[in-house]
Amino acid sequence: MSIRNQIVRGGTFLVFRQGMGTLLSAVSVIFITRIIGPSNYGLFASALVIENVLYIISQLGVGVFLIRTETETRENYHQAFSLLLILALLGLLAAFGLLPLLNFWLRMDRFMDIARVLFLGIPLRLLSLVPLAYLEKSLAYKKVASVELGGQVTYVAVAIPLALANFGAWAPVFGWISQSALACLLLYGLSGYKPVLLWKTEIVRSMLRYSLGYSTSSWLWQLRNLINPLVVGRFVGAEGVGLVALAIRLVEVLSFAKQATYRLSIAALAKLQNDRSRLIKALEEGMQLQVLLVSPLLLGMAVLGPYALPRLLGVEWTDVMQVFPFIAFSYTVNALFNLYASALYVLRYNWEVTLFHLIHIVLFFAAALLLIPRLGIIGYGWAELIAFGSYIVLHNRLVVKVGKPGILIALLWGLAFGLAYFWNGLGWAAVIPLGMVFLLPPTWRILRQHWHTLIKAGLWKPRS
């Protein structure tokens, strides 16, 4: 089987399994948020976002190095495990050391208690990176997806009963810790990897040389997630954080295909790194597929959400749909360009992505600090749109370093979907450009090409 067909098959399975996980996520979001309310959910979300940022910083890009490196040896995995064990301990110490400062800034009751427990998940997640990289390196996405689905089942099974038992913010906290622990155990079991403590300075240097650029870039991007707890939380409060966090969560759940294809792209593009023409072609097709996989579901939520959300969750969650279109538009634009970052990472142009992330964060934070105190959670949405300017820089760096992909049709699709998300405020006229774009002959030609690719990969067998 060709690399392309192998990638399509593996990626489709991952998308399918994450689609099943999406159903579980939707169930958990609906039940848990309805029961515990915006303030409790905002408290949990604030601590979880900070925990995730600390986790990303602590891993130093070691997992991506294992996937990216062309030399696959047991020594690399053993050294990565030993290094991550040290980083896990340091990360945990740093997390607890930051708690008093975070508590002073946020001024949220019970934040420190919630955060202390969530931060215990950092070592579990860090030590899961080695077996996860082992599976992803071999494109064993069936096993990876099974682990993630099992973790989501565990989260639902733990969090929902605790929410019904009036545990408040603690319900999702214990659900998250249970999910992280189970995922760690399953990854080691399915991968067959057995940890061995090892320290070879030359391997560590090789890892850190690669990871310095990648990690700096990744750290900067993760800072955008702090805007909700640190800026919305400071000026609007825990309820505002809960509303924005739910909007983000809904978009993430509906964008499961984007998350799956981005993860697949690092391993897939690495196999094409020595053939620039095929790499550019893969980027073009990937951008188109990202928009097609992500945008229709987001549009469906934008259409149904204003009617369904108050009935499912309660009227206290109605304002979520005010900020949802902004965040959905942001994810759609990111779906267009996130493969750019994958390609630059694979070709070791890490600092080019770092420059893009830096400009994005500066625009986003500056706009948020200016607009959120004046407009509330809508200010967060406008800040997302203002940060779009950074994608111009990313496109320019890819053209200079790699080549120029054809992006016009995918860009038209993304912008048309983005405008349609705002139909509730702009009226049904906002959907007209979307209809016009999908009547264009190039759109139909590209859709037929993708359809034929699925048939060739054996994922769809037309009837005779």
Short mmCIF file of C-alpha atoms in Angstrom, two decimals:
data_model
loop_
_atom_site.label_atom_id
_atom_site.label_comp_id
_atom_site.label_asym_id
_atom_site.label_seq_id
_atom_site.Cartn_x
_atom_site.Cartn_y
_atom_site.Cartn_z
CA MET A 1 0.00 0.00 0.00
CA SER A 2 1.34 3.46 -0.89
CA ILE A 3 2.23 5.97 1.83
CA ARG A 4 -0.65 8.17 0.72
CA ASN A 5 -3.22 5.39 0.99
CA GLN A 6 -1.75 4.24 4.31
CA ILE A 7 -2.04 7.78 5.64
CA VAL A 8 -5.60 8.16 4.36
CA ARG A 9 -6.67 4.83 5.91
CA GLY A 10 -4.97 5.51 9.22
CA GLY A 11 -6.22 9.09 9.37
CA THR A 12 -9.78 8.09 8.47
CA PHE A 13 -9.84 5.49 11.24
CA LEU A 14 -8.53 8.07 13.69
CA VAL A 15 -11.17 10.57 12.58
CA PHE A 16 -13.89 7.93 12.87
CA ARG A 17 -12.86 6.90 16.37
CA GLN A 18 -12.54 10.51 17.45
CA GLY A 19 -16.02 11.02 16.03
CA MET A 20 -17.27 8.40 18.47
CA GLY A 21 -15.35 10.22 21.18
CA THR A 22 -17.07 13.40 20.09
CA LEU A 23 -20.42 11.86 20.94
CA LEU A 24 -19.16 11.02 24.43
CA SER A 25 -17.72 14.52 24.83
CA ALA A 26 -21.02 16.06 23.79
CA VAL A 27 -22.87 13.92 26.34
CA SER A 28 -20.47 14.85 29.12
CA VAL A 29 -20.55 18.56 28.26
CA ILE A 30 -24.35 18.63 28.19
CA PHE A 31 -24.85 16.75 31.44
CA ILE A 32 -21.98 18.16 33.47
CA THR A 33 -22.35 21.82 32.54
CA ARG A 34 -26.11 21.74 33.02
CA ILE A 35 -25.71 20.28 36.50
CA ILE A 36 -22.75 22.25 37.86
CA GLY A 37 -23.48 25.61 36.18
CA PRO A 38 -21.25 28.28 34.55
CA SER A 39 -19.32 29.33 37.68
CA ASN A 40 -18.26 25.81 38.69
CA TYR A 41 -17.41 24.95 35.11
CA GLY A 42 -15.40 28.18 34.80
CA LEU A 43 -13.46 27.28 37.93
CA PHE A 44 -12.60 23.84 36.54
CA ALA A 45 -11.79 25.24 33.10
CA SER A 46 -9.45 27.89 34.52
CA ALA A 47 -7.38 25.32 36.41
CA LEU A 48 -7.41 22.85 33.51
CA VAL A 49 -6.14 25.40 30.98
CA ILE A 50 -3.26 26.36 33.26
CA GLU A 51 -2.47 22.66 33.89
CA ASN A 52 -2.38 22.03 30.14
CA VAL A 53 -0.03 24.97 29.49
CA LEU A 54 2.34 23.72 32.18
CA TYR A 55 2.18 20.23 30.65
CA ILE A 56 3.06 21.55 27.19
CA ILE A 57 5.97 23.56 28.57
CA SER A 58 7.28 20.63 30.62
CA GLN A 59 7.44 18.15 27.73
CA LEU A 60 10.07 20.19 25.80
CA GLY A 61 8.97 18.72 22.48
CA VAL A 62 10.37 15.29 23.36
CA GLY A 63 7.36 13.40 21.98
CA VAL A 64 7.49 15.19 18.64
CA PHE A 65 11.24 14.54 18.45
CA LEU A 66 10.60 10.80 18.76
CA ILE A 67 8.06 10.93 15.93
CA ARG A 68 10.15 13.22 13.74
CA THR A 69 13.58 11.59 14.02
CA GLU A 70 14.55 9.30 11.14
CA THR A 71 16.71 7.14 13.43
CA GLU A 72 14.48 4.89 15.54
CA THR A 73 16.31 3.12 18.38
CA ARG A 74 15.29 1.77 21.77
CA GLU A 75 17.91 4.05 23.31
CA ASN A 76 15.99 7.10 22.07
CA TYR A 77 12.81 5.91 23.78
CA HIS A 78 14.60 5.01 27.02
CA GLN A 79 16.39 8.36 27.10
CA ALA A 80 13.13 10.18 26.39
CA PHE A 81 11.43 8.36 29.26
CA SER A 82 14.26 9.21 31.67
CA LEU A 83 14.29 12.85 30.60
CA LEU A 84 10.50 13.14 30.86
CA LEU A 85 10.59 11.63 34.35
CA ILE A 86 12.89 14.46 35.46
CA LEU A 87 10.78 17.05 33.64
CA ALA A 88 7.63 15.67 35.29
CA LEU A 89 9.05 16.26 38.76
CA LEU A 90 10.31 19.74 37.85
CA GLY A 91 6.99 20.60 36.21
CA LEU A 92 5.04 19.54 39.26
CA LEU A 93 7.25 21.65 41.54
CA ALA A 94 6.86 24.67 39.25
CA ALA A 95 3.09 24.22 39.12
CA PHE A 96 2.70 24.22 42.89
CA GLY A 97 5.11 27.13 43.19
CA LEU A 98 2.96 29.26 40.85
CA LEU A 99 -0.30 28.59 42.67
CA PRO A 100 -0.17 31.49 45.19
CA LEU A 101 0.51 34.01 42.40
CA LEU A 102 -2.29 32.61 40.22
CA ASN A 103 -4.70 32.65 43.14
CA PHE A 104 -3.86 36.29 43.89
CA TRP A 105 -4.49 37.35 40.28
CA LEU A 106 -7.69 35.39 39.66
CA ARG A 107 -9.39 35.95 43.02
CA MET A 108 -11.59 32.85 42.58
CA ASP A 109 -12.80 30.90 45.60
CA ARG A 110 -11.57 27.28 45.75
CA PHE A 111 -9.21 27.77 42.78
CA MET A 112 -6.11 26.60 44.66
CA ASP A 113 -7.76 23.41 45.91
CA ILE A 114 -9.04 22.52 42.42
CA ALA A 115 -5.71 23.33 40.77
CA ARG A 116 -3.67 21.27 43.23
CA VAL A 117 -5.51 18.08 42.27
CA LEU A 118 -5.51 18.79 38.53
CA PHE A 119 -1.79 19.50 38.55
CA LEU A 120 -1.19 15.92 39.71
CA GLY A 121 -2.11 14.87 36.18
CA ILE A 122 1.00 16.53 34.70
CA PRO A 123 3.39 13.60 35.44
CA LEU A 124 0.84 11.07 34.14
CA ARG A 125 0.51 12.91 30.84
CA LEU A 126 4.25 13.49 30.42
CA LEU A 127 5.13 9.83 30.97
CA SER A 128 2.48 8.83 28.43
CA LEU A 129 4.36 10.60 25.64
CA VAL A 130 6.91 7.82 25.03
CA PRO A 131 4.46 4.96 24.30
CA LEU A 132 2.22 7.40 22.41
CA ALA A 133 5.12 8.42 20.17
CA TYR A 134 6.00 4.75 19.65
CA LEU A 135 2.47 4.05 18.36
CA GLU A 136 2.19 7.21 16.24
CA LYS A 137 5.63 6.63 14.69
CA SER A 138 4.34 3.32 13.33
CA LEU A 139 1.01 4.92 12.30
CA ALA A 140 -0.82 2.62 14.73
CA TYR A 141 -3.71 5.05 15.03
CA LYS A 142 -6.22 2.29 15.69
CA LYS A 143 -4.59 1.66 19.05
CA VAL A 144 -4.12 5.38 19.75
CA ALA A 145 -7.78 6.10 19.05
CA SER A 146 -8.85 3.17 21.22
CA VAL A 147 -6.88 4.55 24.16
CA GLU A 148 -8.39 7.99 23.75
CA LEU A 149 -11.88 6.60 23.47
CA GLY A 150 -11.36 4.53 26.60
CA GLY A 151 -10.17 7.62 28.44
CA GLN A 152 -13.24 9.57 27.39
CA VAL A 153 -15.53 6.76 28.54
CA THR A 154 -13.78 6.85 31.91
CA TYR A 155 -14.21 10.62 32.17
CA VAL A 156 -17.93 10.35 31.52
CA ALA A 157 -18.36 7.39 33.87
CA VAL A 158 -16.66 9.23 36.72
CA ALA A 159 -17.69 12.86 36.19
CA ILE A 160 -21.42 12.53 35.54
CA PRO A 161 -22.28 10.51 38.69
CA LEU A 162 -20.20 12.91 40.79
CA ALA A 163 -21.96 15.90 39.23
CA LEU A 164 -25.33 14.32 40.05
CA ALA A 165 -24.08 13.81 43.62
CA ASN A 166 -23.51 17.61 43.91
CA PHE A 167 -19.71 17.52 43.79
CA GLY A 168 -19.77 20.74 41.74
CA ALA A 169 -16.41 21.62 40.13
CA TRP A 170 -14.85 18.49 41.66
CA ALA A 171 -16.85 16.22 39.34
CA PRO A 172 -14.94 17.07 36.13
CA VAL A 173 -11.69 17.30 38.14
CA PHE A 174 -11.86 13.67 39.28
CA GLY A 175 -13.10 12.64 35.83
CA TRP A 176 -10.05 14.25 34.22
CA ILE A 177 -7.56 12.64 36.61
CA SER A 178 -9.17 9.22 36.07
CA GLN A 179 -8.99 9.68 32.30
CA SER A 180 -5.29 10.63 32.41
CA ALA A 181 -4.39 7.68 34.64
CA LEU A 182 -6.21 5.12 32.48
CA ALA A 183 -4.75 6.52 29.24
CA CYS A 184 -1.24 6.24 30.67
CA LEU A 185 -1.74 2.58 31.64
CA LEU A 186 -3.34 1.65 28.31
CA LEU A 187 -0.61 3.30 26.23
CA TYR A 188 2.11 1.31 27.96
CA GLY A 189 0.08 -1.88 27.66
CA LEU A 190 -0.79 -1.56 23.96
CA SER A 191 2.60 -0.27 22.83
CA GLY A 192 4.55 -2.99 24.62
CA TYR A 193 7.15 -0.43 25.62
CA LYS A 194 8.95 -1.22 28.88
CA PRO A 195 10.72 1.79 30.45
CA VAL A 196 14.43 1.63 31.17
CA LEU A 197 16.32 4.39 32.94
CA LEU A 198 19.10 5.70 30.72
CA TRP A 199 21.24 8.79 30.43
CA LYS A 200 23.39 9.48 27.38
CA THR A 201 24.41 13.09 27.05
CA GLU A 202 24.73 12.99 23.25
CA ILE A 203 21.13 11.78 22.85
CA VAL A 204 19.86 14.44 25.26
CA ARG A 205 21.72 17.12 23.32
CA SER A 206 20.21 15.90 20.06
CA MET A 207 16.72 16.01 21.56
CA LEU A 208 17.16 19.45 23.05
CA ARG A 209 18.71 20.91 19.88
CA TYR A 210 15.57 20.00 17.98
CA SER A 211 13.15 20.73 20.79
CA LEU A 212 14.46 24.21 21.64
CA GLY A 213 12.90 25.75 18.54
CA TYR A 214 9.84 23.53 18.58
CA SER A 215 9.22 23.95 22.30
CA THR A 216 9.55 27.73 22.22
CA SER A 217 7.04 27.85 19.39
CA SER A 218 4.66 25.48 21.17
CA TRP A 219 4.93 27.40 24.43
CA LEU A 220 4.01 30.65 22.73
CA TRP A 221 0.95 29.10 21.08
CA GLN A 222 -0.24 27.65 24.38
CA LEU A 223 -0.19 31.13 25.90
CA ARG A 224 -3.29 31.98 23.87
CA ASN A 225 -5.24 29.53 26.03
CA LEU A 226 -4.43 31.60 29.12
CA ILE A 227 -6.42 34.57 27.85
CA ASN A 228 -9.71 33.08 29.00
CA PRO A 229 -8.74 32.28 32.63
CA LEU A 230 -6.32 35.18 33.15
CA VAL A 231 -8.06 38.01 31.24
CA VAL A 232 -11.72 36.96 31.11
CA GLY A 233 -11.42 35.57 34.64
CA ARG A 234 -9.87 38.78 35.96
CA PHE A 235 -12.36 41.21 34.38
CA VAL A 236 -15.56 39.14 33.99
CA GLY A 237 -15.22 36.44 36.66
CA ALA A 238 -15.65 32.66 36.84
CA GLU A 239 -19.03 32.74 35.10
CA GLY A 240 -17.53 34.54 32.10
CA VAL A 241 -14.71 31.99 31.98
CA GLY A 242 -17.30 29.22 32.03
CA LEU A 243 -19.24 30.70 29.10
CA VAL A 244 -16.16 31.19 26.95
CA ALA A 245 -14.76 27.80 27.99
CA LEU A 246 -17.97 26.05 26.93
CA ALA A 247 -17.92 27.84 23.57
CA ILE A 248 -14.31 26.73 23.08
CA ARG A 249 -15.17 23.20 24.19
CA LEU A 250 -18.09 22.98 21.75
CA VAL A 251 -15.84 24.12 18.91
CA GLU A 252 -13.12 21.64 19.91
CA VAL A 253 -15.59 18.78 20.10
CA LEU A 254 -16.99 19.60 16.66
CA SER A 255 -13.46 20.07 15.27
CA PHE A 256 -12.35 16.55 16.19
CA ALA A 257 -11.30 15.91 12.57
CA LYS A 258 -8.92 18.89 12.64
CA GLN A 259 -7.23 17.56 15.76
CA ALA A 260 -6.89 14.08 14.25
CA THR A 261 -5.48 15.24 10.91
CA TYR A 262 -3.02 17.64 12.55
CA ARG A 263 -1.59 14.85 14.69
CA LEU A 264 -1.38 12.60 11.65
CA SER A 265 0.34 15.33 9.62
CA ILE A 266 3.59 15.33 11.61
CA ALA A 267 4.26 11.66 10.86
CA ALA A 268 2.79 11.84 7.34
CA LEU A 269 4.67 14.93 6.15
CA ALA A 270 7.89 13.56 7.62
CA LYS A 271 7.68 10.78 5.02
CA LEU A 272 7.43 13.40 2.23
CA GLN A 273 10.07 15.82 3.46
CA ASN A 274 12.56 14.93 0.73
CA ASP A 275 10.06 15.52 -2.09
CA ARG A 276 8.99 19.18 -2.06
CA SER A 277 6.49 18.86 -4.92
CA ARG A 278 4.62 16.04 -3.17
CA LEU A 279 4.82 17.94 0.11
CA ILE A 280 3.22 21.03 -1.45
CA LYS A 281 0.51 18.87 -3.04
CA ALA A 282 -0.19 17.24 0.32
CA LEU A 283 -0.54 20.68 1.92
CA GLU A 284 -3.04 21.80 -0.72
CA GLU A 285 -5.17 18.69 -0.32
CA GLY A 286 -4.86 18.80 3.46
CA MET A 287 -6.10 22.39 3.68
CA GLN A 288 -9.14 21.56 1.60
CA LEU A 289 -9.95 18.45 3.63
CA GLN A 290 -9.52 20.33 6.92
CA VAL A 291 -12.18 22.88 5.93
CA LEU A 292 -14.54 20.22 4.58
CA LEU A 293 -14.23 18.08 7.70
CA VAL A 294 -14.53 20.88 10.27
CA SER A 295 -16.75 23.65 8.93
CA PRO A 296 -20.09 21.89 8.25
CA LEU A 297 -20.34 20.68 11.86
CA LEU A 298 -19.51 24.15 13.19
CA LEU A 299 -22.13 25.67 10.90
CA GLY A 300 -24.68 23.17 12.16
CA MET A 301 -23.99 24.25 15.73
CA ALA A 302 -24.16 27.92 14.75
CA VAL A 303 -27.62 27.32 13.23
CA LEU A 304 -29.08 25.06 15.92
CA GLY A 305 -27.26 26.39 18.98
CA PRO A 306 -29.38 29.49 19.68
CA TYR A 307 -32.47 27.27 19.91
CA ALA A 308 -31.05 24.04 21.33
CA LEU A 309 -28.49 25.25 23.87
CA PRO A 310 -30.88 27.00 26.32
CA ARG A 311 -33.15 23.94 26.27
CA LEU A 312 -30.33 21.45 26.78
CA LEU A 313 -28.24 23.36 29.33
CA GLY A 314 -30.53 26.02 30.76
CA VAL A 315 -31.04 29.72 30.11
CA GLU A 316 -27.92 30.66 32.10
CA TRP A 317 -25.84 29.31 29.18
CA THR A 318 -27.59 31.36 26.46
CA ASP A 319 -24.73 33.85 26.09
CA VAL A 320 -22.41 31.07 24.90
CA MET A 321 -23.80 31.53 21.39
CA GLN A 322 -22.74 35.18 21.37
CA VAL A 323 -19.08 34.24 21.36
CA PHE A 324 -19.36 30.86 19.59
CA PRO A 325 -19.28 32.23 15.98
CA PHE A 326 -16.05 34.13 16.66
CA ILE A 327 -14.30 31.06 18.09
CA ALA A 328 -15.66 28.81 15.32
CA PHE A 329 -14.33 31.24 12.71
CA SER A 330 -10.95 31.23 14.46
CA TYR A 331 -10.77 27.43 14.39
CA THR A 332 -11.77 27.35 10.73
CA VAL A 333 -8.96 29.73 9.78
CA ASN A 334 -6.53 27.73 11.91
CA ALA A 335 -7.70 24.54 10.15
CA LEU A 336 -6.66 26.15 6.89
CA PHE A 337 -3.13 26.94 7.99
CA ASN A 338 -2.15 24.49 10.73
CA LEU A 339 -0.59 22.13 8.18
CA TYR A 340 1.76 24.98 7.30
CA ALA A 341 3.16 24.73 10.81
CA SER A 342 3.42 20.93 10.49
CA ALA A 343 5.44 21.24 7.27
CA LEU A 344 7.79 23.86 8.73
CA TYR A 345 8.30 21.73 11.85
CA VAL A 346 9.09 18.64 9.80
CA LEU A 347 11.66 20.57 7.74
CA ARG A 348 13.12 21.97 10.97
CA TYR A 349 12.13 25.57 10.31
CA ASN A 350 10.95 25.76 13.90
CA TRP A 351 11.81 29.41 14.38
CA GLU A 352 9.62 30.40 11.44
CA VAL A 353 6.62 28.97 13.28
CA THR A 354 7.84 30.64 16.47
CA LEU A 355 7.73 34.03 14.74
CA PHE A 356 4.14 33.40 13.64
CA HIS A 357 3.12 32.31 17.14
CA LEU A 358 4.76 35.36 18.72
CA ILE A 359 2.92 37.79 16.44
CA HIS A 360 -0.35 35.90 16.98
CA ILE A 361 -0.02 36.01 20.77
CA VAL A 362 0.91 39.71 20.82
CA LEU A 363 -2.13 40.61 18.68
CA PHE A 364 -4.48 38.35 20.65
CA PHE A 365 -3.35 39.43 24.13
CA ALA A 366 -3.26 43.15 23.26
CA ALA A 367 -6.73 43.04 21.73
CA ALA A 368 -8.11 41.00 24.65
CA LEU A 369 -6.71 43.35 27.30
CA LEU A 370 -8.20 46.30 25.43
CA LEU A 371 -11.62 44.86 24.55
CA ILE A 372 -12.64 42.39 27.30
CA PRO A 373 -12.87 45.03 30.10
CA ARG A 374 -15.13 47.08 27.78
CA LEU A 375 -17.16 44.43 25.92
CA GLY A 376 -17.09 41.40 28.22
CA ILE A 377 -16.90 37.98 26.59
CA ILE A 378 -17.66 39.47 23.13
CA GLY A 379 -14.33 41.26 23.45
CA TYR A 380 -12.69 37.84 23.55
CA GLY A 381 -14.34 37.02 20.22
CA TRP A 382 -13.17 40.20 18.51
CA ALA A 383 -9.65 39.59 19.81
CA GLU A 384 -9.72 36.19 18.06
CA LEU A 385 -10.51 37.90 14.73
CA ILE A 386 -7.86 40.60 15.17
CA ALA A 387 -5.22 37.86 15.62
CA PHE A 388 -5.96 36.61 12.06
CA GLY A 389 -3.32 39.03 10.81
CA SER A 390 -0.61 36.66 12.02
CA TYR A 391 -1.53 34.06 9.38
CA ILE A 392 -0.20 36.38 6.68
CA VAL A 393 3.23 35.98 8.28
CA LEU A 394 2.89 32.18 8.41
CA HIS A 395 1.93 32.00 4.72
CA ASN A 396 4.86 34.22 3.76
CA ARG A 397 7.37 32.10 5.70
CA LEU A 398 6.12 28.87 4.10
CA VAL A 399 6.35 30.35 0.59
CA VAL A 400 9.92 31.52 1.23
CA LYS A 401 11.17 28.33 2.90
CA VAL A 402 9.16 25.55 1.25
CA GLY A 403 7.17 26.70 -1.76
CA LYS A 404 3.83 28.21 -2.72
CA PRO A 405 0.76 25.98 -2.38
CA GLY A 406 -2.50 26.80 -4.14
CA ILE A 407 -4.79 28.03 -1.38
CA LEU A 408 -7.45 30.09 -3.16
CA ILE A 409 -10.31 27.61 -3.20
CA ALA A 410 -9.72 26.43 0.39
CA LEU A 411 -9.47 30.06 1.53
CA LEU A 412 -12.76 30.91 -0.17
CA TRP A 413 -14.43 27.94 1.51
CA GLY A 414 -13.09 28.93 4.93
CA LEU A 415 -14.11 32.58 4.66
CA ALA A 416 -17.57 31.69 3.36
CA PHE A 417 -18.18 29.27 6.22
CA GLY A 418 -16.80 31.83 8.70
CA LEU A 419 -19.28 34.47 7.57
CA ALA A 420 -22.15 31.98 7.71
CA TYR A 421 -21.47 31.28 11.40
CA PHE A 422 -22.76 34.81 12.14
CA TRP A 423 -26.16 34.24 10.54
CA ASN A 424 -27.96 34.77 13.87
CA GLY A 425 -26.72 38.36 14.06
CA LEU A 426 -26.37 39.21 10.36
CA GLY A 427 -29.41 37.37 9.03
CA TRP A 428 -29.63 34.61 6.43
CA ALA A 429 -27.83 36.82 3.90
CA ALA A 430 -24.62 35.73 5.65
CA VAL A 431 -25.09 32.25 4.14
CA ILE A 432 -25.33 33.46 0.51
CA PRO A 433 -21.54 33.59 -0.12
CA LEU A 434 -21.26 29.99 1.06
CA GLY A 435 -23.84 28.85 -1.49
CA MET A 436 -22.10 30.79 -4.24
CA VAL A 437 -18.67 29.30 -3.45
CA PHE A 438 -19.97 25.73 -3.60
CA LEU A 439 -21.54 26.37 -7.00
CA LEU A 440 -18.13 27.16 -8.51
CA PRO A 441 -16.82 24.54 -11.01
CA PRO A 442 -13.40 24.28 -9.22
CA THR A 443 -15.22 23.29 -6.04
CA TRP A 444 -16.96 20.39 -7.72
CA ARG A 445 -13.75 19.29 -9.46
CA ILE A 446 -11.84 19.20 -6.16
CA LEU A 447 -14.66 17.37 -4.37
CA ARG A 448 -14.62 14.68 -7.08
CA GLN A 449 -10.84 14.31 -6.68
CA HIS A 450 -11.14 13.74 -2.94
CA TRP A 451 -13.92 11.25 -3.52
CA HIS A 452 -11.76 9.25 -5.92
CA THR A 453 -8.91 9.30 -3.37
CA LEU A 454 -11.19 7.64 -0.80
CA ILE A 455 -12.16 4.97 -3.31
CA LYS A 456 -8.52 4.25 -4.25
CA ALA A 457 -7.59 3.96 -0.58
CA GLY A 458 -10.26 1.28 -0.18
CA LEU A 459 -12.30 3.33 2.30
CA TRP A 460 -15.36 3.40 0.08
CA LYS A 461 -16.43 0.71 -2.33
CA PRO A 462 -18.98 1.95 -4.87
CA ARG A 463 -21.76 -0.42 -5.76
CA SER A 464 -21.34 -2.29 -8.99
#
